[in-house]
Amino acid sequence: MDLLNTLVDKGLRRELPSREEALAVLATSDDEILDVVAAAGKVRRQWFGRRVKLNYLVNLKSGLCPEDCSYCSQRLGSTAGILKYTWLKPDEASKAAAAGVAGGAKRVCLVASGRGPTDRDVTRVSETIETIKEQNEGIEVCACLGLLSDGQAERLRTAGADAYNHNLNTSEGTYGKITTTHTFEDRVETVHQAQAAGLSACSGLIAGMGESAEDLVDVVFSLRELDPDSVPVNFLIPFEGTPLAKEWHLTPQHCLRILAMVRFVCPDVEVRIAGGREVHLRSLQPLALHLANSIFLGDYLTSEGQAGKADLDMIADAGFEVEGADTTTLPEHRADAAGSCGTGSCGSGGEGGGVCGSAPAVPAPQEAAEPAVAVESGARTDLVTVRRRGAGTDLAPNA
């Protein structure tokens, strides 16, 4: 396909595709899915070889969030039967993190529900970061605490945090349909604060909330403009007890198309398969490793993932290798990016060809083979399992 050849060439040059090209990837048919994976896989291997970075989530505080994000089992008004507990003590969090590190994780992600941290919360998390770093040499720590206030990102950086996660989740145009208690711009501002403090920015999306293909492209282009170092791609886990419990719009093939589109738009960025991969990719998870270079090991915040050993077996069986702690994840040029084509990461793209010049013509997407939609009668609710082990419980974690 001329489209895929063009996108591979652009990805190897770190050049932004056009929106039309990105939409065309999402419009490819299931018959073409292996071609799409193979093409995006060339870009993935150019910048990350066959390495897979393992990340491990520790939910520091679960449930009882005042925000109304429709996708979230911890939201205001959620009746999902998730674990609810207040802040883990630093030693408890470090013990939970150690399980992930023992399983091969090189980054621990510390997450807490809520609109954003108080200064006292930042002190608490800073103590946790210091404890984890003292007990796990060389480990990366990413904090995810919601909207930040002035000076908080700097305090987390001083405590030893390496990164800060705050996802955009969906397009600016549709954001108000998903959340009303804060805005898309609030999220963008928090990512900027993290970057200004010297933290590695981590920001991604959630697919499967009923959004259009245009919405998916819009949010990925917004992410490219923000230029985070890592982009987690979540697939909605439709928890009973949340407003989006009946949203089952994803097929394994469409999840692969989404990941391929993200890889083409963000060629040299850590693309992470995040929540929902077991629910929606299912037996096609190994193919997704040809697109993404990073996954979460084991369980998620409020849901259970597949066994940690199964994750490791999947990586090995697919011919990939777990990235070691002594290996730098990102290509060297990203650390030295000067912000211009040829020397920088070309991260702030606009319409059409973006910052590296205009794109060659591309055929318009064919009339729209919308991805098959799993109606409620075919929904895989059996794959949505509430987390009952690990942090906040007396049971051993899955790692």
mmCIF file of C-alpha atoms in Angstrom:
data_model
loop_
_atom_site.group_PDB
_atom_site.id
_atom_site.type_symbol
_atom_site.label_atom_id
_atom_site.label_comp_id
_atom_site.label_asym_id
_atom_site.label_seq_id
_atom_site.Cartn_x
_atom_site.Cartn_y
_atom_site.Cartn_z
ATOM 1 C CA MET A 1 0.000 0.000 0.000
ATOM 2 C CA ASP A 2 1.325 3.437 -0.956
ATOM 3 C CA LEU A 3 -0.152 4.819 2.268
ATOM 4 C CA LEU A 4 1.832 2.450 4.474
ATOM 5 C CA ASN A 5 5.072 2.971 2.525
ATOM 6 C CA THR A 6 4.656 6.726 2.935
ATOM 7 C CA LEU A 7 4.002 6.395 6.656
ATOM 8 C CA VAL A 8 7.010 4.138 7.183
ATOM 9 C CA ASP A 9 9.259 6.622 5.386
ATOM 10 C CA LYS A 10 7.889 9.461 7.514
ATOM 11 C CA GLY A 11 8.223 7.478 10.720
ATOM 12 C CA LEU A 12 11.870 6.692 10.018
ATOM 13 C CA ARG A 13 12.451 10.434 9.507
ATOM 14 C CA ARG A 14 10.369 11.421 12.569
ATOM 15 C CA GLU A 15 8.084 13.391 10.281
ATOM 16 C CA LEU A 16 4.466 14.053 11.215
ATOM 17 C CA PRO A 17 1.875 12.417 8.946
ATOM 18 C CA SER A 18 -1.163 14.345 7.857
ATOM 19 C CA ARG A 19 -4.510 13.936 9.566
ATOM 20 C CA GLU A 20 -5.820 12.355 6.380
ATOM 21 C CA GLU A 21 -3.094 9.723 6.558
ATOM 22 C CA ALA A 22 -3.805 9.024 10.213
ATOM 23 C CA LEU A 23 -7.509 8.638 9.474
ATOM 24 C CA ALA A 24 -6.692 6.338 6.579
ATOM 25 C CA VAL A 25 -4.863 3.976 8.958
ATOM 26 C CA LEU A 26 -7.993 3.743 11.112
ATOM 27 C CA ALA A 27 -10.077 3.072 7.988
ATOM 28 C CA THR A 28 -8.039 0.090 6.795
ATOM 29 C CA SER A 29 -9.863 -3.222 6.664
ATOM 30 C CA ASP A 30 -9.360 -6.297 8.793
ATOM 31 C CA ASP A 31 -7.920 -7.995 5.686
ATOM 32 C CA GLU A 32 -5.099 -5.425 5.741
ATOM 33 C CA ILE A 33 -4.330 -5.615 9.455
ATOM 34 C CA LEU A 34 -1.136 -7.664 9.132
ATOM 35 C CA ASP A 35 0.174 -5.190 6.546
ATOM 36 C CA VAL A 36 -0.568 -2.321 8.954
ATOM 37 C CA VAL A 37 1.177 -4.085 11.842
ATOM 38 C CA ALA A 38 4.192 -4.931 9.696
ATOM 39 C CA ALA A 39 4.548 -1.325 8.517
ATOM 40 C CA ALA A 40 4.233 0.258 11.953
ATOM 41 C CA GLY A 41 6.525 -2.462 13.294
ATOM 42 C CA LYS A 42 9.344 -1.184 11.071
ATOM 43 C CA VAL A 43 9.052 2.224 12.722
ATOM 44 C CA ARG A 44 8.890 0.705 16.205
ATOM 45 C CA ARG A 45 12.029 -1.378 15.595
ATOM 46 C CA GLN A 46 13.921 1.583 14.137
ATOM 47 C CA TRP A 47 13.678 3.492 17.408
ATOM 48 C CA PHE A 48 13.275 0.757 20.038
ATOM 49 C CA GLY A 49 14.536 -2.492 18.538
ATOM 50 C CA ARG A 50 12.787 -5.510 20.067
ATOM 51 C CA ARG A 51 12.874 -4.182 23.623
ATOM 52 C CA VAL A 52 9.745 -4.054 25.810
ATOM 53 C CA LYS A 53 9.759 -1.775 28.838
ATOM 54 C CA LEU A 54 7.833 -3.072 31.846
ATOM 55 C CA ASN A 55 5.967 -0.648 34.113
ATOM 56 C CA TYR A 56 4.195 -1.434 37.376
ATOM 57 C CA LEU A 57 1.219 0.390 38.900
ATOM 58 C CA VAL A 58 0.792 1.054 42.615
ATOM 59 C CA ASN A 59 -2.576 2.544 43.530
ATOM 60 C CA LEU A 60 -1.701 4.690 46.547
ATOM 61 C CA LYS A 61 -5.292 5.700 47.307
ATOM 62 C CA SER A 62 -8.301 4.008 45.749
ATOM 63 C CA GLY A 63 -11.826 5.282 45.140
ATOM 64 C CA LEU A 64 -13.798 8.210 46.540
ATOM 65 C CA CYS A 65 -12.758 10.677 43.829
ATOM 66 C CA PRO A 66 -14.761 13.942 43.581
ATOM 67 C CA GLU A 67 -14.343 14.152 39.789
ATOM 68 C CA ASP A 68 -17.020 12.819 37.411
ATOM 69 C CA CYS A 69 -14.919 11.221 34.637
ATOM 70 C CA SER A 70 -17.426 8.869 33.000
ATOM 71 C CA TYR A 71 -14.903 6.127 32.251
ATOM 72 C CA CYS A 72 -13.541 5.810 35.793
ATOM 73 C CA SER A 73 -14.552 3.237 38.397
ATOM 74 C CA GLN A 74 -13.276 5.597 41.121
ATOM 75 C CA ARG A 75 -15.441 8.541 40.005
ATOM 76 C CA LEU A 76 -18.003 10.491 41.951
ATOM 77 C CA GLY A 77 -21.164 8.375 42.072
ATOM 78 C CA SER A 78 -19.560 5.149 40.889
ATOM 79 C CA THR A 79 -21.246 2.012 42.197
ATOM 80 C CA ALA A 80 -18.515 -0.286 40.865
ATOM 81 C CA GLY A 81 -17.481 -2.705 43.595
ATOM 82 C CA ILE A 82 -13.838 -1.669 43.644
ATOM 83 C CA LEU A 83 -11.409 -1.538 46.545
ATOM 84 C CA LYS A 84 -11.627 1.688 48.534
ATOM 85 C CA TYR A 85 -8.809 2.724 50.869
ATOM 86 C CA THR A 86 -6.920 5.800 51.949
ATOM 87 C CA TRP A 87 -3.224 6.543 51.476
ATOM 88 C CA LEU A 88 -0.736 3.683 51.684
ATOM 89 C CA LYS A 89 2.169 4.348 54.034
ATOM 90 C CA PRO A 90 5.576 4.739 52.336
ATOM 91 C CA ASP A 91 6.742 1.281 53.447
ATOM 92 C CA GLU A 92 3.493 -0.310 52.205
ATOM 93 C CA ALA A 93 3.852 1.387 48.830
ATOM 94 C CA SER A 94 7.506 0.395 48.594
ATOM 95 C CA LYS A 95 6.651 -3.228 49.361
ATOM 96 C CA ALA A 96 4.034 -3.178 46.592
ATOM 97 C CA ALA A 97 6.513 -1.591 44.188
ATOM 98 C CA ALA A 98 9.147 -4.222 45.014
ATOM 99 C CA ALA A 99 6.870 -6.950 43.644
ATOM 100 C CA GLY A 100 6.826 -5.237 40.268
ATOM 101 C CA VAL A 101 10.559 -4.636 40.292
ATOM 102 C CA ALA A 102 11.128 -8.325 41.069
ATOM 103 C CA GLY A 103 8.998 -9.163 38.028
ATOM 104 C CA GLY A 104 11.210 -7.054 35.759
ATOM 105 C CA ALA A 105 9.594 -3.599 35.904
ATOM 106 C CA LYS A 106 12.006 -0.694 35.499
ATOM 107 C CA ARG A 107 9.395 1.999 36.212
ATOM 108 C CA VAL A 108 6.941 2.192 39.107
ATOM 109 C CA CYS A 109 3.889 4.397 38.588
ATOM 110 C CA LEU A 110 2.416 5.840 41.801
ATOM 111 C CA VAL A 111 -1.228 6.776 41.317
ATOM 112 C CA ALA A 112 -3.766 8.384 43.651
ATOM 113 C CA SER A 113 -7.413 9.156 42.983
ATOM 114 C CA GLY A 114 -8.624 12.711 43.393
ATOM 115 C CA ARG A 115 -8.785 16.057 41.594
ATOM 116 C CA GLY A 116 -5.232 16.869 42.579
ATOM 117 C CA PRO A 117 -2.879 16.668 45.541
ATOM 118 C CA THR A 118 -2.787 19.008 48.514
ATOM 119 C CA ASP A 119 0.630 20.171 49.641
ATOM 120 C CA ARG A 120 0.367 17.621 52.459
ATOM 121 C CA ASP A 121 -0.321 14.918 49.861
ATOM 122 C CA VAL A 122 2.798 15.963 47.936
ATOM 123 C CA THR A 123 4.824 15.622 51.150
ATOM 124 C CA ARG A 124 3.380 12.146 51.667
ATOM 125 C CA VAL A 125 4.113 11.056 48.087
ATOM 126 C CA SER A 126 7.598 12.586 48.245
ATOM 127 C CA GLU A 127 8.369 10.403 51.277
ATOM 128 C CA THR A 128 7.067 7.387 49.358
ATOM 129 C CA ILE A 129 9.251 8.190 46.339
ATOM 130 C CA GLU A 130 12.320 8.540 48.549
ATOM 131 C CA THR A 131 11.575 5.211 50.260
ATOM 132 C CA ILE A 132 11.110 3.373 46.951
ATOM 133 C CA LYS A 133 14.317 4.845 45.542
ATOM 134 C CA GLU A 134 16.281 3.905 48.644
ATOM 135 C CA GLN A 135 15.067 0.315 48.533
ATOM 136 C CA ASN A 136 15.198 -0.243 44.747
ATOM 137 C CA GLU A 137 18.382 1.001 43.141
ATOM 138 C CA GLY A 138 18.005 2.404 39.638
ATOM 139 C CA ILE A 139 14.209 2.254 39.538
ATOM 140 C CA GLU A 140 12.288 4.983 37.710
ATOM 141 C CA VAL A 141 9.334 6.525 39.529
ATOM 142 C CA CYS A 142 6.393 8.216 37.796
ATOM 143 C CA ALA A 143 3.751 10.057 39.837
ATOM 144 C CA CYS A 144 0.115 10.401 38.750
ATOM 145 C CA LEU A 145 -1.796 12.525 41.253
ATOM 146 C CA GLY A 146 -4.168 14.630 39.155
ATOM 147 C CA LEU A 147 -4.064 18.366 38.499
ATOM 148 C CA LEU A 148 -0.981 20.076 39.915
ATOM 149 C CA SER A 149 -0.748 23.420 41.675
ATOM 150 C CA ASP A 150 2.178 25.810 41.421
ATOM 151 C CA GLY A 151 5.399 24.385 42.811
ATOM 152 C CA GLN A 152 4.156 20.828 43.289
ATOM 153 C CA ALA A 153 5.895 19.381 40.233
ATOM 154 C CA GLU A 154 9.176 20.880 41.417
ATOM 155 C CA ARG A 155 8.734 19.290 44.859
ATOM 156 C CA LEU A 156 8.115 15.871 43.312
ATOM 157 C CA ARG A 157 11.209 16.281 41.135
ATOM 158 C CA THR A 158 13.300 17.203 44.165
ATOM 159 C CA ALA A 159 12.033 14.075 45.952
ATOM 160 C CA GLY A 160 13.338 11.936 43.107
ATOM 161 C CA ALA A 161 10.373 11.542 40.752
ATOM 162 C CA ASP A 162 11.488 10.928 37.184
ATOM 163 C CA ALA A 163 8.183 11.428 35.408
ATOM 164 C CA TYR A 164 4.623 12.677 35.787
ATOM 165 C CA ASN A 165 1.570 11.156 34.125
ATOM 166 C CA HIS A 166 -1.557 13.077 33.232
ATOM 167 C CA ASN A 167 -3.553 11.754 30.293
ATOM 168 C CA LEU A 168 -5.542 13.901 27.846
ATOM 169 C CA ASN A 169 -7.851 10.875 27.406
ATOM 170 C CA THR A 170 -9.977 12.160 24.523
ATOM 171 C CA SER A 171 -10.195 15.015 22.030
ATOM 172 C CA GLU A 172 -10.721 18.584 23.136
ATOM 173 C CA GLY A 173 -13.948 18.733 21.124
ATOM 174 C CA THR A 174 -15.578 15.819 22.929
ATOM 175 C CA TYR A 175 -13.963 16.239 26.351
ATOM 176 C CA GLY A 176 -16.987 17.943 27.920
ATOM 177 C CA LYS A 177 -19.122 14.881 27.148
ATOM 178 C CA ILE A 178 -16.817 12.685 29.233
ATOM 179 C CA THR A 179 -15.951 14.971 32.165
ATOM 180 C CA THR A 180 -17.543 18.183 33.477
ATOM 181 C CA THR A 181 -15.587 18.856 36.697
ATOM 182 C CA HIS A 182 -12.395 19.948 34.919
ATOM 183 C CA THR A 183 -11.408 20.842 31.357
ATOM 184 C CA PHE A 184 -9.157 19.582 28.607
ATOM 185 C CA GLU A 185 -7.042 22.709 29.055
ATOM 186 C CA ASP A 186 -6.603 21.908 32.758
ATOM 187 C CA ARG A 187 -4.985 18.645 31.723
ATOM 188 C CA VAL A 188 -2.740 20.292 29.137
ATOM 189 C CA GLU A 189 -1.585 22.813 31.741
ATOM 190 C CA THR A 190 -0.604 20.083 34.197
ATOM 191 C CA VAL A 191 1.515 18.357 31.531
ATOM 192 C CA HIS A 192 3.220 21.696 30.854
ATOM 193 C CA GLN A 193 3.920 22.146 34.566
ATOM 194 C CA ALA A 194 5.535 18.716 34.754
ATOM 195 C CA GLN A 195 7.731 19.450 31.745
ATOM 196 C CA ALA A 196 8.733 22.859 33.103
ATOM 197 C CA ALA A 197 9.867 21.205 36.355
ATOM 198 C CA GLY A 198 12.165 18.843 34.458
ATOM 199 C CA LEU A 199 9.940 15.773 34.807
ATOM 200 C CA SER A 200 9.544 13.408 31.875
ATOM 201 C CA ALA A 201 5.971 13.887 30.654
ATOM 202 C CA CYS A 202 3.695 10.885 30.249
ATOM 203 C CA SER A 203 0.315 11.546 28.645
ATOM 204 C CA GLY A 204 -2.019 9.358 26.648
ATOM 205 C CA LEU A 205 -5.571 8.486 25.715
ATOM 206 C CA ILE A 206 -8.495 6.140 26.270
ATOM 207 C CA ALA A 207 -10.058 4.514 23.207
ATOM 208 C CA GLY A 208 -13.485 2.922 23.103
ATOM 209 C CA MET A 209 -15.626 5.589 24.784
ATOM 210 C CA GLY A 210 -17.843 6.067 21.743
ATOM 211 C CA GLU A 211 -15.529 8.578 20.100
ATOM 212 C CA SER A 212 -15.206 8.970 16.332
ATOM 213 C CA ALA A 213 -12.102 8.226 14.279
ATOM 214 C CA GLU A 214 -11.655 11.992 13.993
ATOM 215 C CA ASP A 215 -11.648 12.287 17.796
ATOM 216 C CA LEU A 216 -8.933 9.639 18.060
ATOM 217 C CA VAL A 217 -6.770 11.437 15.527
ATOM 218 C CA ASP A 218 -7.394 14.792 17.225
ATOM 219 C CA VAL A 219 -6.268 13.590 20.654
ATOM 220 C CA VAL A 220 -3.169 11.872 19.249
ATOM 221 C CA PHE A 221 -2.225 15.043 17.349
ATOM 222 C CA SER A 222 -2.753 17.035 20.567
ATOM 223 C CA LEU A 223 -0.401 14.621 22.293
ATOM 224 C CA ARG A 224 2.179 14.989 19.532
ATOM 225 C CA GLU A 225 2.023 18.756 20.026
ATOM 226 C CA LEU A 226 2.614 18.329 23.781
ATOM 227 C CA ASP A 227 5.555 16.054 22.950
ATOM 228 C CA PRO A 228 5.487 13.719 25.971
ATOM 229 C CA ASP A 229 8.189 11.089 26.282
ATOM 230 C CA SER A 230 5.639 8.309 26.786
ATOM 231 C CA VAL A 231 2.104 7.830 25.471
ATOM 232 C CA PRO A 232 -0.042 5.213 27.241
ATOM 233 C CA VAL A 233 -2.884 3.888 25.102
ATOM 234 C CA ASN A 234 -5.760 2.685 27.284
ATOM 235 C CA PHE A 235 -8.750 0.736 26.003
ATOM 236 C CA LEU A 236 -11.900 1.438 27.983
ATOM 237 C CA ILE A 237 -12.678 -1.131 30.670
ATOM 238 C CA PRO A 238 -16.480 -0.844 30.898
ATOM 239 C CA PHE A 239 -17.040 -1.254 34.627
ATOM 240 C CA GLU A 240 -20.568 -1.949 35.779
ATOM 241 C CA GLY A 241 -21.602 0.990 37.931
ATOM 242 C CA THR A 242 -20.104 3.650 35.633
ATOM 243 C CA PRO A 243 -21.842 5.687 32.889
ATOM 244 C CA LEU A 244 -19.855 3.909 30.147
ATOM 245 C CA ALA A 245 -20.597 0.378 31.336
ATOM 246 C CA LYS A 246 -22.470 -0.438 28.094
ATOM 247 C CA GLU A 247 -19.814 0.934 25.731
ATOM 248 C CA TRP A 248 -18.319 -2.033 23.861
ATOM 249 C CA HIS A 249 -17.044 -0.530 20.590
ATOM 250 C CA LEU A 250 -13.638 -2.144 20.166
ATOM 251 C CA THR A 251 -12.458 -5.217 18.300
ATOM 252 C CA PRO A 252 -8.927 -6.630 18.586
ATOM 253 C CA GLN A 253 -8.225 -5.544 15.011
ATOM 254 C CA HIS A 254 -9.350 -1.982 15.639
ATOM 255 C CA CYS A 255 -7.179 -1.785 18.754
ATOM 256 C CA LEU A 256 -4.221 -2.708 16.545
ATOM 257 C CA ARG A 257 -5.177 0.015 14.054
ATOM 258 C CA ILE A 258 -5.288 2.566 16.881
ATOM 259 C CA LEU A 259 -1.871 1.534 18.181
ATOM 260 C CA ALA A 260 -0.429 1.671 14.658
ATOM 261 C CA MET A 261 -1.829 5.159 14.138
ATOM 262 C CA VAL A 262 -0.283 6.312 17.423
ATOM 263 C CA ARG A 263 3.073 4.828 16.408
ATOM 264 C CA PHE A 264 3.026 6.608 13.047
ATOM 265 C CA VAL A 265 2.135 9.958 14.646
ATOM 266 C CA CYS A 266 4.579 9.505 17.552
ATOM 267 C CA PRO A 267 7.315 7.369 15.988
ATOM 268 C CA ASP A 268 10.150 7.843 18.489
ATOM 269 C CA VAL A 269 8.062 8.035 21.675
ATOM 270 C CA GLU A 270 7.525 5.277 24.238
ATOM 271 C CA VAL A 271 4.098 3.923 23.264
ATOM 272 C CA ARG A 272 2.648 1.881 26.110
ATOM 273 C CA ILE A 273 -0.208 -0.590 25.939
ATOM 274 C CA ALA A 274 -2.063 0.270 29.124
ATOM 275 C CA GLY A 275 -5.396 -0.646 30.717
ATOM 276 C CA GLY A 276 -7.832 -2.882 28.858
ATOM 277 C CA ARG A 277 -5.434 -4.809 26.627
ATOM 278 C CA GLU A 278 -6.591 -8.170 27.981
ATOM 279 C CA VAL A 279 -10.257 -7.172 27.581
ATOM 280 C CA HIS A 280 -10.059 -5.901 24.005
ATOM 281 C CA LEU A 281 -6.877 -7.204 22.320
ATOM 282 C CA ARG A 282 -7.308 -10.634 23.887
ATOM 283 C CA SER A 283 -5.387 -13.267 21.896
ATOM 284 C CA LEU A 284 -3.932 -10.598 19.581
ATOM 285 C CA GLN A 285 -1.876 -9.029 22.380
ATOM 286 C CA PRO A 286 1.424 -10.409 20.979
ATOM 287 C CA LEU A 287 0.820 -8.565 17.686
ATOM 288 C CA ALA A 288 0.496 -5.320 19.637
ATOM 289 C CA LEU A 289 4.102 -5.701 20.795
ATOM 290 C CA HIS A 290 5.133 -4.975 17.211
ATOM 291 C CA LEU A 291 3.540 -1.527 17.632
ATOM 292 C CA ALA A 292 4.134 -0.568 21.255
ATOM 293 C CA ASN A 293 7.440 -0.842 23.110
ATOM 294 C CA SER A 294 6.051 -0.710 26.651
ATOM 295 C CA ILE A 295 3.368 -2.425 28.754
ATOM 296 C CA PHE A 296 2.088 -2.524 32.308
ATOM 297 C CA LEU A 297 3.044 -5.702 34.119
ATOM 298 C CA GLY A 298 0.308 -7.482 36.075
ATOM 299 C CA ASP A 299 -2.724 -5.666 37.474
ATOM 300 C CA TYR A 300 -4.081 -2.159 36.950
ATOM 301 C CA LEU A 301 -5.535 0.366 39.397
ATOM 302 C CA THR A 302 -8.902 -1.239 40.085
ATOM 303 C CA SER A 303 -8.972 -4.193 37.674
ATOM 304 C CA GLU A 304 -6.910 -7.339 37.352
ATOM 305 C CA GLY A 305 -4.674 -8.026 34.383
ATOM 306 C CA GLN A 306 -3.372 -11.336 33.143
ATOM 307 C CA ALA A 307 -0.780 -13.090 35.275
ATOM 308 C CA GLY A 308 2.601 -11.413 35.350
ATOM 309 C CA LYS A 309 4.277 -14.638 34.230
ATOM 310 C CA ALA A 310 1.922 -14.750 31.243
ATOM 311 C CA ASP A 311 3.100 -11.233 30.313
ATOM 312 C CA LEU A 312 6.730 -12.347 30.431
ATOM 313 C CA ASP A 313 6.013 -15.533 28.462
ATOM 314 C CA MET A 314 4.116 -13.525 25.838
ATOM 315 C CA ILE A 315 7.077 -11.169 25.362
ATOM 316 C CA ALA A 316 9.545 -14.043 25.007
ATOM 317 C CA ASP A 317 7.313 -16.125 22.737
ATOM 318 C CA ALA A 318 6.788 -13.147 20.400
ATOM 319 C CA GLY A 319 10.546 -12.764 20.009
ATOM 320 C CA PHE A 320 10.946 -9.641 22.137
ATOM 321 C CA GLU A 321 13.067 -9.045 25.224
ATOM 322 C CA VAL A 322 12.433 -7.234 28.510
ATOM 323 C CA GLU A 323 14.307 -3.935 28.618
ATOM 324 C CA GLY A 324 16.988 -3.917 31.298
ATOM 325 C CA ALA A 325 17.441 -1.275 33.969
ATOM 326 C CA ASP A 326 20.791 -0.283 32.432
ATOM 327 C CA THR A 327 19.218 0.485 29.036
ATOM 328 C CA THR A 328 17.946 3.939 28.120
ATOM 329 C CA THR A 329 14.393 3.629 26.833
ATOM 330 C CA LEU A 330 14.211 6.647 24.530
ATOM 331 C CA PRO A 331 16.346 7.259 21.448
ATOM 332 C CA GLU A 332 19.294 9.496 22.274
ATOM 333 C CA HIS A 333 18.155 12.338 20.049
ATOM 334 C CA ARG A 334 15.054 13.004 22.172
ATOM 335 C CA ALA A 335 17.205 14.071 25.103
ATOM 336 C CA ASP A 336 19.054 16.492 22.852
ATOM 337 C CA ALA A 337 16.017 17.756 20.961
ATOM 338 C CA ALA A 338 16.439 21.365 19.906
ATOM 339 C CA GLY A 339 12.907 21.734 18.644
ATOM 340 C CA SER A 340 13.628 22.061 14.921
ATOM 341 C CA CYS A 341 13.504 19.582 12.067
ATOM 342 C CA GLY A 342 16.659 17.531 11.691
ATOM 343 C CA THR A 343 17.867 18.203 15.238
ATOM 344 C CA GLY A 344 14.742 17.988 17.343
ATOM 345 C CA SER A 345 11.930 15.572 17.846
ATOM 346 C CA CYS A 346 9.565 17.567 15.623
ATOM 347 C CA GLY A 347 6.966 17.181 18.315
ATOM 348 C CA SER A 348 4.757 20.223 17.689
ATOM 349 C CA GLY A 349 2.952 19.549 14.477
ATOM 350 C CA GLY A 350 0.161 21.424 12.828
ATOM 351 C CA GLU A 351 -2.251 20.623 10.033
ATOM 352 C CA GLY A 352 -1.135 18.777 6.921
ATOM 353 C CA GLY A 353 2.522 17.874 6.913
ATOM 354 C CA GLY A 354 3.287 19.368 10.324
ATOM 355 C CA VAL A 355 6.572 21.054 11.146
ATOM 356 C CA CYS A 356 8.705 19.107 8.686
ATOM 357 C CA GLY A 357 6.973 20.311 5.550
ATOM 358 C CA SER A 358 3.948 19.370 3.574
ATOM 359 C CA ALA A 359 2.845 15.801 3.154
ATOM 360 C CA PRO A 360 2.613 14.078 -0.203
ATOM 361 C CA ALA A 361 -0.861 13.424 -1.443
ATOM 362 C CA VAL A 362 -2.633 10.438 0.032
ATOM 363 C CA PRO A 363 -5.762 8.756 -1.208
ATOM 364 C CA ALA A 364 -8.818 9.651 0.812
ATOM 365 C CA PRO A 365 -9.942 6.956 3.236
ATOM 366 C CA GLN A 366 -12.425 4.614 1.665
ATOM 367 C CA GLU A 367 -16.033 5.045 2.601
ATOM 368 C CA ALA A 368 -15.947 3.968 5.883
ATOM 369 C CA ALA A 369 -15.770 0.647 7.037
ATOM 370 C CA GLU A 370 -16.573 1.491 10.601
ATOM 371 C CA PRO A 371 -15.035 -1.070 12.923
ATOM 372 C CA ALA A 372 -17.371 -3.797 14.018
ATOM 373 C CA VAL A 373 -19.121 -2.835 17.219
ATOM 374 C CA ALA A 374 -19.600 -5.349 19.974
ATOM 375 C CA VAL A 375 -23.180 -4.805 21.043
ATOM 376 C CA GLU A 376 -24.067 -5.494 24.628
ATOM 377 C CA SER A 377 -25.197 -9.037 23.900
ATOM 378 C CA GLY A 378 -21.603 -9.779 22.758
ATOM 379 C CA ALA A 379 -19.830 -7.767 25.428
ATOM 380 C CA ARG A 380 -16.988 -9.603 27.182
ATOM 381 C CA THR A 381 -17.979 -8.668 30.706
ATOM 382 C CA ASP A 382 -16.368 -11.918 31.848
ATOM 383 C CA LEU A 383 -12.984 -10.320 31.175
ATOM 384 C CA VAL A 384 -13.579 -7.360 33.504
ATOM 385 C CA THR A 385 -12.329 -8.463 36.914
ATOM 386 C CA VAL A 386 -12.192 -6.085 39.870
ATOM 387 C CA ARG A 387 -8.799 -6.102 41.570
ATOM 388 C CA ARG A 388 -8.898 -7.915 44.931
ATOM 389 C CA ARG A 389 -5.155 -8.427 45.494
ATOM 390 C CA GLY A 390 -2.034 -6.359 45.870
ATOM 391 C CA ALA A 391 -2.014 -2.782 47.196
ATOM 392 C CA GLY A 392 -4.694 -2.143 49.797
ATOM 393 C CA THR A 393 -5.199 -5.861 50.534
ATOM 394 C CA ASP A 394 -3.436 -8.624 52.456
ATOM 395 C CA LEU A 395 -3.052 -10.738 49.315
ATOM 396 C CA ALA A 396 0.107 -11.000 47.232
ATOM 397 C CA PRO A 397 0.186 -8.751 44.164
ATOM 398 C CA ASN A 398 0.191 -9.991 40.592
ATOM 399 C CA ALA A 399 3.615 -9.291 39.130
#
